[in-house]
Amino acid sequence: MIDSAEKDDGRTLWRRLRPAPSAHGSNIDPLDLAAWLDGTLDERTRARVDAALLADPDLLETALAARGAIDAPAQDTNRLEVRARALVAPQVLPVRSRAGWLGWIAAPRRLQWTAIGAAFVIAGVGGFNLGDTMAQEIQAIASQQSGFVYGMPLNTDPFAAIDDDEA
Amino acid sequence: MASAGEEIDLQALIAGDKRQWDRFCTRYSPVIQGAARRALGRADLEDVQDAAQETFVRLCRDDFRLLRQFDPRRAKLTTWVAVIAHSAAIDWIRRKRPTTPLEDVGERHLAVEDRHIERLLIPAGLLTERQALVLKLLYGREMEVSEISKLLKVDTQTIRSTHHKALTRLRAHFDGDKPASGDV
């Protein structure tokens, strides 16, 4: 214990020091202040935080309040807890199906998209085949009407018949 | 209380694990509300909880950016959360103050001029930071030796010794003598 006479003497000496110009804020990392409160800082950083606490009453206030809140936490916190929990929404996790490829198809909207895709493929292939068949039939009809066969062998001389007539 | 706080899986929480966030809220609401209460003084519970809620908002803002800055190798999560909570509550008060009737604002927050008296100019090299801090807490904040010892995480004998050495230096300074060197 410090006796009262020494304390009075100390207070008098302390107050003989001149007032310092006001300081505005200190550049102390909250982690450093927390480590200072935990007593885990190295000597050099501790001295820096000590100096900042001397110069900045707000920082000292924070240190004292944090110490007090840890030693005597609040009791009636149910409402705060409910409000705080509501800040983070439940996470939506991907669900893996055990039904194999049937399960994959049965996933929401996947069946509709699969059906639409299949319809496009069928319409495309069917349309192509239909067009090819029709083209062949048109060629056959045209050949019968003109007596001319579409398509000529490459080794055929187109003027051979004219040459024969002249001869 | 402090050790229980380290059971939270912080990495899972940051990754968005709702269960971890809920556990975090349960575990730290008392400390956060306690720090907000100390910042607001005599304010009603609703205001205290609004200020405390500000801490939770800060912690989960920008995808838990603030929580990502926490380093468990440097400090305990409980202590860090308490520091953050008090700072957040002070900011909440500053934002709210223009709409608060004067009679509702705590005396401590109005006593701006008193703070000038607290700040004293200590000649360079006269006292170590620790000696000056001990004197400030004893005479500026009127704290007891046991309270200071708890705050600084040292035993009471160390506080008394630091105080004694500081007074010796101050006496020597005001008597015009050169202060002894080598004291801590």
mmCIF file of C-alpha atoms in Angstrom:
data_model
loop_
_atom_site.group_PDB
_atom_site.id
_atom_site.type_symbol
_atom_site.label_atom_id
_atom_site.label_comp_id
_atom_site.label_asym_id
_atom_site.label_seq_id
_atom_site.Cartn_x
_atom_site.Cartn_y
_atom_site.Cartn_z
ATOM 1 C CA MET A 1 0.000 0.000 0.000
ATOM 2 C CA ILE A 2 1.143 3.539 -0.715
ATOM 3 C CA ASP A 3 0.627 5.627 2.412
ATOM 4 C CA SER A 4 -1.462 8.783 2.194
ATOM 5 C CA ALA A 5 1.444 11.171 2.908
ATOM 6 C CA GLU A 6 3.436 9.724 0.018
ATOM 7 C CA LYS A 7 0.344 9.793 -2.165
ATOM 8 C CA ASP A 8 -0.302 13.471 -1.394
ATOM 9 C CA ASP A 9 3.331 14.241 -2.121
ATOM 10 C CA GLY A 10 3.148 12.306 -5.377
ATOM 11 C CA ARG A 11 -0.060 14.042 -6.441
ATOM 12 C CA THR A 12 1.517 17.447 -5.786
ATOM 13 C CA LEU A 13 4.607 16.547 -7.796
ATOM 14 C CA TRP A 14 2.485 15.143 -10.649
ATOM 15 C CA ARG A 15 0.423 18.317 -10.843
ATOM 16 C CA ARG A 16 3.511 20.513 -10.971
ATOM 17 C CA LEU A 17 4.142 19.212 -14.468
ATOM 18 C CA ARG A 18 2.969 21.670 -17.133
ATOM 19 C CA PRO A 19 -0.143 20.893 -19.205
ATOM 20 C CA ALA A 20 0.696 19.416 -22.590
ATOM 21 C CA PRO A 21 -0.870 20.612 -25.838
ATOM 22 C CA SER A 22 -3.947 18.583 -26.686
ATOM 23 C CA ALA A 23 -3.370 15.472 -28.704
ATOM 24 C CA HIS A 24 -5.813 14.169 -31.260
ATOM 25 C CA GLY A 25 -6.028 10.440 -31.500
ATOM 26 C CA SER A 26 -3.243 7.933 -31.496
ATOM 27 C CA ASN A 27 -2.195 5.511 -34.139
ATOM 28 C CA ILE A 28 -2.462 2.353 -32.076
ATOM 29 C CA ASP A 29 -3.692 -0.839 -33.688
ATOM 30 C CA PRO A 30 -6.608 -2.379 -31.715
ATOM 31 C CA LEU A 31 -4.642 -5.644 -31.755
ATOM 32 C CA ASP A 32 -1.701 -3.911 -30.045
ATOM 33 C CA LEU A 33 -4.013 -2.440 -27.445
ATOM 34 C CA ALA A 34 -5.588 -5.871 -26.897
ATOM 35 C CA ALA A 35 -2.125 -7.440 -26.576
ATOM 36 C CA TRP A 36 -1.173 -4.657 -24.135
ATOM 37 C CA LEU A 37 -4.231 -5.566 -22.045
ATOM 38 C CA ASP A 38 -3.283 -9.246 -22.252
ATOM 39 C CA GLY A 39 0.263 -8.371 -21.133
ATOM 40 C CA THR A 40 1.841 -10.105 -24.110
ATOM 41 C CA LEU A 41 3.613 -7.210 -25.840
ATOM 42 C CA ASP A 42 7.368 -6.971 -26.169
ATOM 43 C CA GLU A 43 8.990 -4.161 -24.149
ATOM 44 C CA ARG A 44 9.409 -1.779 -27.069
ATOM 45 C CA THR A 45 5.796 -2.007 -28.288
ATOM 46 C CA ARG A 46 4.562 -1.866 -24.718
ATOM 47 C CA ALA A 47 6.418 1.427 -24.183
ATOM 48 C CA ARG A 48 4.848 2.790 -27.384
ATOM 49 C CA VAL A 49 1.351 1.858 -26.176
ATOM 50 C CA ASP A 50 2.131 3.273 -22.703
ATOM 51 C CA ALA A 51 3.103 6.583 -24.339
ATOM 52 C CA ALA A 52 -0.046 6.589 -26.490
ATOM 53 C CA LEU A 53 -2.218 5.933 -23.423
ATOM 54 C CA LEU A 54 -0.563 8.866 -21.669
ATOM 55 C CA ALA A 55 -1.206 11.201 -24.583
ATOM 56 C CA ASP A 56 -4.675 10.092 -25.628
ATOM 57 C CA PRO A 57 -7.438 10.044 -22.991
ATOM 58 C CA ASP A 58 -9.837 8.340 -25.430
ATOM 59 C CA LEU A 59 -7.432 5.452 -25.881
ATOM 60 C CA LEU A 60 -6.995 5.131 -22.118
ATOM 61 C CA GLU A 61 -10.775 5.177 -21.757
ATOM 62 C CA THR A 62 -11.028 2.336 -24.298
ATOM 63 C CA ALA A 63 -8.381 0.305 -22.460
ATOM 64 C CA LEU A 64 -10.136 0.743 -19.113
ATOM 65 C CA ALA A 65 -13.567 -0.024 -20.571
ATOM 66 C CA ALA A 66 -12.326 -3.136 -22.348
ATOM 67 C CA ARG A 67 -10.679 -4.386 -19.154
ATOM 68 C CA GLY A 68 -13.899 -3.687 -17.224
ATOM 69 C CA ALA A 69 -16.099 -5.402 -19.838
ATOM 70 C CA ILE A 70 -13.935 -8.524 -19.754
ATOM 71 C CA ASP A 71 -13.876 -8.657 -15.942
ATOM 72 C CA ALA A 72 -17.590 -7.860 -15.521
ATOM 73 C CA PRO A 73 -19.517 -8.664 -18.725
ATOM 74 C CA ALA A 74 -23.175 -7.679 -19.134
ATOM 75 C CA GLN A 75 -25.894 -10.149 -18.134
ATOM 76 C CA ASP A 76 -29.106 -9.175 -19.945
ATOM 77 C CA THR A 77 -27.925 -9.756 -23.502
ATOM 78 C CA ASN A 78 -30.696 -11.931 -25.002
ATOM 79 C CA ARG A 79 -32.133 -9.201 -27.220
ATOM 80 C CA LEU A 80 -28.710 -8.153 -28.494
ATOM 81 C CA GLU A 81 -27.849 -11.765 -29.219
ATOM 82 C CA VAL A 82 -31.012 -12.282 -31.299
ATOM 83 C CA ARG A 83 -30.393 -9.080 -33.278
ATOM 84 C CA ALA A 84 -26.745 -9.955 -33.858
ATOM 85 C CA ARG A 85 -27.562 -13.476 -35.056
ATOM 86 C CA ALA A 86 -29.972 -12.061 -37.618
ATOM 87 C CA LEU A 87 -27.134 -10.155 -39.308
ATOM 88 C CA VAL A 88 -25.851 -13.307 -40.990
ATOM 89 C CA ALA A 89 -28.248 -15.367 -43.089
ATOM 90 C CA PRO A 90 -28.125 -19.177 -43.031
ATOM 91 C CA GLN A 91 -25.747 -20.528 -45.635
ATOM 92 C CA VAL A 92 -27.297 -22.339 -48.631
ATOM 93 C CA LEU A 93 -25.228 -25.469 -49.129
ATOM 94 C CA PRO A 94 -25.265 -27.480 -52.395
ATOM 95 C CA VAL A 95 -27.280 -30.727 -51.962
ATOM 96 C CA ARG A 96 -25.826 -33.861 -53.564
ATOM 97 C CA SER A 97 -28.413 -36.336 -54.847
ATOM 98 C CA ARG A 98 -28.019 -40.080 -54.299
ATOM 99 C CA ALA A 99 -30.281 -40.918 -57.247
ATOM 100 C CA GLY A 100 -27.497 -40.883 -59.902
ATOM 101 C CA TRP A 101 -28.268 -39.507 -63.343
ATOM 102 C CA LEU A 102 -32.006 -39.785 -62.727
ATOM 103 C CA GLY A 103 -31.517 -37.503 -59.757
ATOM 104 C CA TRP A 104 -29.520 -35.124 -61.941
ATOM 105 C CA ILE A 105 -32.364 -34.911 -64.447
ATOM 106 C CA ALA A 106 -34.942 -34.576 -61.708
ATOM 107 C CA ALA A 107 -33.286 -31.458 -60.349
ATOM 108 C CA PRO A 108 -35.498 -28.344 -60.511
ATOM 109 C CA ARG A 109 -36.049 -27.068 -64.119
ATOM 110 C CA ARG A 110 -33.389 -29.436 -65.444
ATOM 111 C CA LEU A 111 -36.035 -31.750 -66.935
ATOM 112 C CA GLN A 112 -37.718 -28.865 -68.757
ATOM 113 C CA TRP A 113 -34.427 -27.662 -70.213
ATOM 114 C CA THR A 114 -33.478 -31.204 -71.231
ATOM 115 C CA ALA A 115 -36.838 -31.648 -73.014
ATOM 116 C CA ILE A 116 -36.474 -28.320 -74.830
ATOM 117 C CA GLY A 117 -32.933 -29.244 -75.940
ATOM 118 C CA ALA A 118 -34.073 -32.672 -77.166
ATOM 119 C CA ALA A 119 -36.949 -31.090 -79.127
ATOM 120 C CA PHE A 120 -34.497 -28.771 -80.894
ATOM 121 C CA VAL A 121 -32.228 -31.677 -81.836
ATOM 122 C CA ILE A 122 -35.152 -33.776 -83.177
ATOM 123 C CA ALA A 123 -36.545 -30.829 -85.149
ATOM 124 C CA GLY A 124 -33.108 -30.103 -86.627
ATOM 125 C CA VAL A 125 -32.273 -33.683 -87.661
ATOM 126 C CA GLY A 126 -35.826 -34.365 -88.912
ATOM 127 C CA GLY A 127 -35.883 -31.164 -90.950
ATOM 128 C CA PHE A 128 -32.537 -31.956 -92.561
ATOM 129 C CA ASN A 129 -33.607 -35.498 -93.557
ATOM 130 C CA LEU A 130 -36.932 -34.264 -94.910
ATOM 131 C CA GLY A 131 -35.194 -31.609 -97.012
ATOM 132 C CA ASP A 132 -32.719 -34.151 -98.426
ATOM 133 C CA THR A 133 -35.501 -36.596 -99.401
ATOM 134 C CA MET A 134 -37.535 -33.855 -101.057
ATOM 135 C CA ALA A 135 -34.517 -32.691 -103.056
ATOM 136 C CA GLN A 136 -33.941 -36.214 -104.389
ATOM 137 C CA GLU A 137 -37.608 -36.558 -105.425
ATOM 138 C CA ILE A 138 -37.542 -33.193 -107.220
ATOM 139 C CA GLN A 139 -34.444 -34.286 -109.145
ATOM 140 C CA ALA A 140 -36.115 -37.541 -110.179
ATOM 141 C CA ILE A 141 -39.279 -35.773 -111.438
ATOM 142 C CA ALA A 142 -37.283 -33.176 -113.348
ATOM 143 C CA SER A 143 -35.202 -35.859 -115.054
ATOM 144 C CA GLN A 144 -38.257 -37.746 -116.213
ATOM 145 C CA GLN A 145 -39.860 -34.603 -117.692
ATOM 146 C CA SER A 146 -36.820 -33.347 -119.625
ATOM 147 C CA GLY A 147 -35.188 -36.649 -120.479
ATOM 148 C CA PHE A 148 -32.096 -35.119 -118.964
ATOM 149 C CA VAL A 149 -30.247 -36.759 -116.142
ATOM 150 C CA TYR A 150 -28.916 -34.391 -113.586
ATOM 151 C CA GLY A 151 -25.279 -34.845 -113.019
ATOM 152 C CA MET A 152 -22.817 -35.866 -115.714
ATOM 153 C CA PRO A 153 -19.838 -38.224 -115.332
ATOM 154 C CA LEU A 154 -16.580 -36.271 -115.284
ATOM 155 C CA ASN A 155 -15.068 -38.150 -118.247
ATOM 156 C CA THR A 156 -18.024 -37.350 -120.556
ATOM 157 C CA ASP A 157 -17.338 -34.976 -123.464
ATOM 158 C CA PRO A 158 -20.316 -32.591 -123.734
ATOM 159 C CA PHE A 159 -19.669 -31.949 -127.505
ATOM 160 C CA ALA A 160 -19.284 -35.625 -128.508
ATOM 161 C CA ALA A 161 -22.882 -35.879 -129.897
ATOM 162 C CA ILE A 162 -22.452 -32.698 -132.054
ATOM 163 C CA ASP A 163 -19.178 -34.012 -133.472
ATOM 164 C CA ASP A 164 -20.865 -37.327 -134.369
ATOM 165 C CA ASP A 165 -23.698 -35.504 -136.283
ATOM 166 C CA GLU A 166 -21.285 -33.403 -138.324
ATOM 167 C CA ALA A 167 -19.291 -36.498 -139.246
ATOM 168 C CA MET B 1 -14.334 -15.804 -20.016
ATOM 169 C CA ALA B 2 -11.301 -15.044 -22.129
ATOM 170 C CA SER B 3 -10.281 -18.648 -22.646
ATOM 171 C CA ALA B 4 -13.831 -19.774 -23.497
ATOM 172 C CA GLY B 5 -13.823 -17.286 -26.373
ATOM 173 C CA GLU B 6 -11.038 -19.078 -28.201
ATOM 174 C CA GLU B 7 -13.290 -22.091 -28.904
ATOM 175 C CA ILE B 8 -14.901 -20.312 -31.841
ATOM 176 C CA ASP B 9 -13.753 -21.641 -35.203
ATOM 177 C CA LEU B 10 -12.899 -18.270 -36.665
ATOM 178 C CA GLN B 11 -11.937 -19.601 -40.088
ATOM 179 C CA ALA B 12 -15.299 -21.338 -40.469
ATOM 180 C CA LEU B 13 -17.068 -18.206 -39.276
ATOM 181 C CA ILE B 14 -15.261 -16.068 -41.855
ATOM 182 C CA ALA B 15 -16.142 -18.642 -44.513
ATOM 183 C CA GLY B 16 -19.805 -17.976 -43.706
ATOM 184 C CA ASP B 17 -20.645 -20.766 -41.263
ATOM 185 C CA LYS B 18 -23.860 -19.527 -39.673
ATOM 186 C CA ARG B 19 -23.533 -21.847 -36.662
ATOM 187 C CA GLN B 20 -20.142 -20.352 -35.808
ATOM 188 C CA TRP B 21 -21.571 -16.845 -36.129
ATOM 189 C CA ASP B 22 -24.405 -17.774 -33.749
ATOM 190 C CA ARG B 23 -21.897 -19.178 -31.274
ATOM 191 C CA PHE B 24 -19.832 -16.026 -31.628
ATOM 192 C CA CYS B 25 -22.905 -13.891 -30.875
ATOM 193 C CA THR B 26 -23.735 -15.948 -27.795
ATOM 194 C CA ARG B 27 -20.169 -15.917 -26.536
ATOM 195 C CA TYR B 28 -19.361 -12.250 -27.087
ATOM 196 C CA SER B 29 -22.651 -10.418 -26.561
ATOM 197 C CA PRO B 30 -21.937 -10.002 -22.813
ATOM 198 C CA VAL B 31 -18.475 -8.487 -23.394
ATOM 199 C CA ILE B 32 -19.652 -6.299 -26.281
ATOM 200 C CA GLN B 33 -22.666 -5.007 -24.381
ATOM 201 C CA GLY B 34 -20.454 -4.479 -21.313
ATOM 202 C CA ALA B 35 -18.036 -2.347 -23.330
ATOM 203 C CA ALA B 36 -20.906 -0.373 -24.882
ATOM 204 C CA ARG B 37 -22.392 0.194 -21.424
ATOM 205 C CA ARG B 38 -19.101 1.681 -20.250
ATOM 206 C CA ALA B 39 -18.963 3.965 -23.277
ATOM 207 C CA LEU B 40 -22.540 5.208 -22.851
ATOM 208 C CA GLY B 41 -22.533 5.659 -19.086
ATOM 209 C CA ARG B 42 -26.060 6.036 -17.765
ATOM 210 C CA ALA B 43 -27.910 5.539 -21.069
ATOM 211 C CA ASP B 44 -30.892 3.198 -21.161
ATOM 212 C CA LEU B 45 -30.573 -0.446 -22.191
ATOM 213 C CA GLU B 46 -32.042 0.140 -25.652
ATOM 214 C CA ASP B 47 -29.348 2.696 -26.526
ATOM 215 C CA VAL B 48 -26.634 0.458 -25.072
ATOM 216 C CA GLN B 49 -27.828 -2.450 -27.213
ATOM 217 C CA ASP B 50 -28.049 -0.233 -30.309
ATOM 218 C CA ALA B 51 -24.429 0.800 -29.732
ATOM 219 C CA ALA B 52 -23.441 -2.820 -29.084
ATOM 220 C CA GLN B 53 -25.200 -3.914 -32.270
ATOM 221 C CA GLU B 54 -22.913 -1.496 -34.131
ATOM 222 C CA THR B 55 -19.984 -3.745 -33.180
ATOM 223 C CA PHE B 56 -21.618 -6.816 -34.701
ATOM 224 C CA VAL B 57 -22.469 -4.838 -37.848
ATOM 225 C CA ARG B 58 -18.815 -3.782 -38.143
ATOM 226 C CA LEU B 59 -17.547 -7.299 -37.590
ATOM 227 C CA CYS B 60 -19.585 -8.871 -40.378
ATOM 228 C CA ARG B 61 -19.440 -5.935 -42.807
ATOM 229 C CA ASP B 62 -17.616 -6.472 -46.131
ATOM 230 C CA ASP B 63 -17.544 -10.231 -45.757
ATOM 231 C CA PHE B 64 -16.096 -10.159 -42.204
ATOM 232 C CA ARG B 65 -13.245 -7.860 -43.227
ATOM 233 C CA LEU B 66 -12.584 -6.714 -39.650
ATOM 234 C CA LEU B 67 -12.579 -10.248 -38.265
ATOM 235 C CA ARG B 68 -10.088 -11.261 -40.935
ATOM 236 C CA GLN B 69 -7.653 -8.724 -39.437
ATOM 237 C CA PHE B 70 -7.650 -10.474 -36.065
ATOM 238 C CA ASP B 71 -4.462 -12.393 -35.322
ATOM 239 C CA PRO B 72 -4.841 -14.970 -32.519
ATOM 240 C CA ARG B 73 -1.046 -15.058 -32.086
ATOM 241 C CA ARG B 74 -1.029 -11.425 -30.936
ATOM 242 C CA ALA B 75 -4.017 -11.155 -28.582
ATOM 243 C CA LYS B 76 -7.011 -12.983 -27.174
ATOM 244 C CA LEU B 77 -10.195 -12.723 -29.215
ATOM 245 C CA THR B 78 -12.178 -11.621 -26.147
ATOM 246 C CA THR B 79 -9.816 -8.730 -25.448
ATOM 247 C CA TRP B 80 -9.738 -7.622 -29.070
ATOM 248 C CA VAL B 81 -13.537 -7.771 -29.336
ATOM 249 C CA ALA B 82 -13.856 -5.662 -26.169
ATOM 250 C CA VAL B 83 -11.514 -3.016 -27.630
ATOM 251 C CA ILE B 84 -13.426 -2.977 -30.924
ATOM 252 C CA ALA B 85 -16.758 -2.813 -29.089
ATOM 253 C CA HIS B 86 -15.776 0.261 -27.077
ATOM 254 C CA SER B 87 -14.456 2.081 -30.155
ATOM 255 C CA ALA B 88 -17.631 1.223 -32.097
ATOM 256 C CA ALA B 89 -19.800 2.465 -29.244
ATOM 257 C CA ILE B 90 -17.871 5.754 -29.065
ATOM 258 C CA ASP B 91 -18.382 6.223 -32.813
ATOM 259 C CA TRP B 92 -22.085 5.446 -32.361
ATOM 260 C CA ILE B 93 -22.317 8.138 -29.650
ATOM 261 C CA ARG B 94 -20.576 10.680 -31.888
ATOM 262 C CA ARG B 95 -23.012 9.997 -34.711
ATOM 263 C CA LYS B 96 -26.009 10.147 -32.421
ATOM 264 C CA ARG B 97 -24.960 13.121 -30.300
ATOM 265 C CA PRO B 98 -26.393 15.964 -32.483
ATOM 266 C CA THR B 99 -29.917 14.605 -31.971
ATOM 267 C CA THR B 100 -29.477 13.836 -28.279
ATOM 268 C CA PRO B 101 -30.843 16.376 -25.787
ATOM 269 C CA LEU B 102 -28.016 17.909 -23.756
ATOM 270 C CA GLU B 103 -29.370 16.553 -20.475
ATOM 271 C CA ASP B 104 -29.216 12.997 -21.862
ATOM 272 C CA VAL B 105 -25.517 13.127 -22.752
ATOM 273 C CA GLY B 106 -23.291 11.680 -20.030
ATOM 274 C CA GLU B 107 -21.231 14.188 -18.061
ATOM 275 C CA ARG B 108 -18.070 12.365 -19.008
ATOM 276 C CA HIS B 109 -18.654 13.077 -22.690
ATOM 277 C CA LEU B 110 -19.277 16.782 -22.077
ATOM 278 C CA ALA B 111 -16.211 17.294 -19.890
ATOM 279 C CA VAL B 112 -13.880 18.101 -22.761
ATOM 280 C CA GLU B 113 -11.959 20.793 -20.892
ATOM 281 C CA ASP B 114 -11.122 18.465 -18.008
ATOM 282 C CA ARG B 115 -9.079 16.376 -20.359
ATOM 283 C CA HIS B 116 -6.607 19.228 -20.849
ATOM 284 C CA ILE B 117 -5.850 19.104 -17.141
ATOM 285 C CA GLU B 118 -5.134 15.385 -17.398
ATOM 286 C CA ARG B 119 -2.515 15.828 -20.107
ATOM 287 C CA LEU B 120 0.768 16.926 -18.631
ATOM 288 C CA LEU B 121 3.980 17.762 -20.363
ATOM 289 C CA ILE B 122 6.684 15.466 -19.068
ATOM 290 C CA PRO B 123 10.226 16.538 -19.959
ATOM 291 C CA ALA B 124 11.887 14.017 -22.247
ATOM 292 C CA GLY B 125 13.803 11.354 -20.349
ATOM 293 C CA LEU B 126 12.454 12.383 -16.950
ATOM 294 C CA LEU B 127 10.120 9.407 -16.564
ATOM 295 C CA THR B 128 9.745 6.186 -18.477
ATOM 296 C CA GLU B 129 6.392 5.684 -20.231
ATOM 297 C CA ARG B 130 5.459 3.079 -17.641
ATOM 298 C CA GLN B 131 6.310 5.352 -14.699
ATOM 299 C CA ALA B 132 4.320 8.207 -16.218
ATOM 300 C CA LEU B 133 1.380 5.898 -16.916
ATOM 301 C CA VAL B 134 1.368 4.615 -13.337
ATOM 302 C CA LEU B 135 1.342 8.202 -12.028
ATOM 303 C CA LYS B 136 -1.388 9.167 -14.447
ATOM 304 C CA LEU B 137 -3.584 6.263 -13.389
ATOM 305 C CA LEU B 138 -2.929 6.968 -9.698
ATOM 306 C CA TYR B 139 -3.341 10.735 -9.759
ATOM 307 C CA GLY B 140 -5.118 11.483 -13.007
ATOM 308 C CA ARG B 141 -7.688 8.684 -12.791
ATOM 309 C CA GLU B 142 -7.594 8.195 -8.997
ATOM 310 C CA MET B 143 -7.256 4.434 -9.431
ATOM 311 C CA GLU B 144 -6.142 2.100 -6.653
ATOM 312 C CA VAL B 145 -2.835 0.234 -6.816
ATOM 313 C CA SER B 146 -4.700 -3.079 -7.072
ATOM 314 C CA GLU B 147 -6.742 -1.815 -10.049
ATOM 315 C CA ILE B 148 -3.621 -0.584 -11.826
ATOM 316 C CA SER B 149 -1.882 -3.845 -11.132
ATOM 317 C CA LYS B 150 -4.791 -5.710 -12.745
ATOM 318 C CA LEU B 151 -4.859 -3.388 -15.736
ATOM 319 C CA LEU B 152 -1.101 -3.549 -16.371
ATOM 320 C CA LYS B 153 -0.887 -7.277 -15.612
ATOM 321 C CA VAL B 154 1.872 -6.826 -13.047
ATOM 322 C CA ASP B 155 1.877 -7.410 -9.285
ATOM 323 C CA THR B 156 1.106 -4.632 -6.829
ATOM 324 C CA GLN B 157 4.699 -4.551 -5.558
ATOM 325 C CA THR B 158 5.867 -3.656 -9.075
ATOM 326 C CA ILE B 159 3.371 -0.783 -9.162
ATOM 327 C CA ARG B 160 4.572 0.519 -5.784
ATOM 328 C CA SER B 161 8.184 0.235 -6.881
ATOM 329 C CA THR B 162 7.491 2.009 -10.184
ATOM 330 C CA HIS B 163 5.619 4.738 -8.308
ATOM 331 C CA HIS B 164 8.453 5.213 -5.834
ATOM 332 C CA LYS B 165 11.085 5.489 -8.563
ATOM 333 C CA ALA B 166 8.926 7.949 -10.484
ATOM 334 C CA LEU B 167 8.504 10.188 -7.436
ATOM 335 C CA THR B 168 12.228 10.101 -6.770
ATOM 336 C CA ARG B 169 12.861 11.326 -10.302
ATOM 337 C CA LEU B 170 10.188 14.014 -10.049
ATOM 338 C CA ARG B 171 11.583 15.303 -6.735
ATOM 339 C CA ALA B 172 15.040 15.444 -8.184
ATOM 340 C CA HIS B 173 13.714 17.249 -11.252
ATOM 341 C CA PHE B 174 11.851 19.894 -9.268
ATOM 342 C CA ASP B 175 14.727 20.296 -6.820
ATOM 343 C CA GLY B 176 16.957 21.065 -9.763
ATOM 344 C CA ASP B 177 18.964 17.858 -9.463
ATOM 345 C CA LYS B 178 19.704 15.544 -12.310
ATOM 346 C CA PRO B 179 17.378 12.478 -12.146
ATOM 347 C CA ALA B 180 18.971 9.153 -11.492
ATOM 348 C CA SER B 181 19.290 7.019 -14.595
ATOM 349 C CA GLY B 182 18.708 3.299 -15.080
ATOM 350 C CA ASP B 183 15.358 3.099 -13.285
ATOM 351 C CA VAL B 184 12.453 1.273 -14.919
#
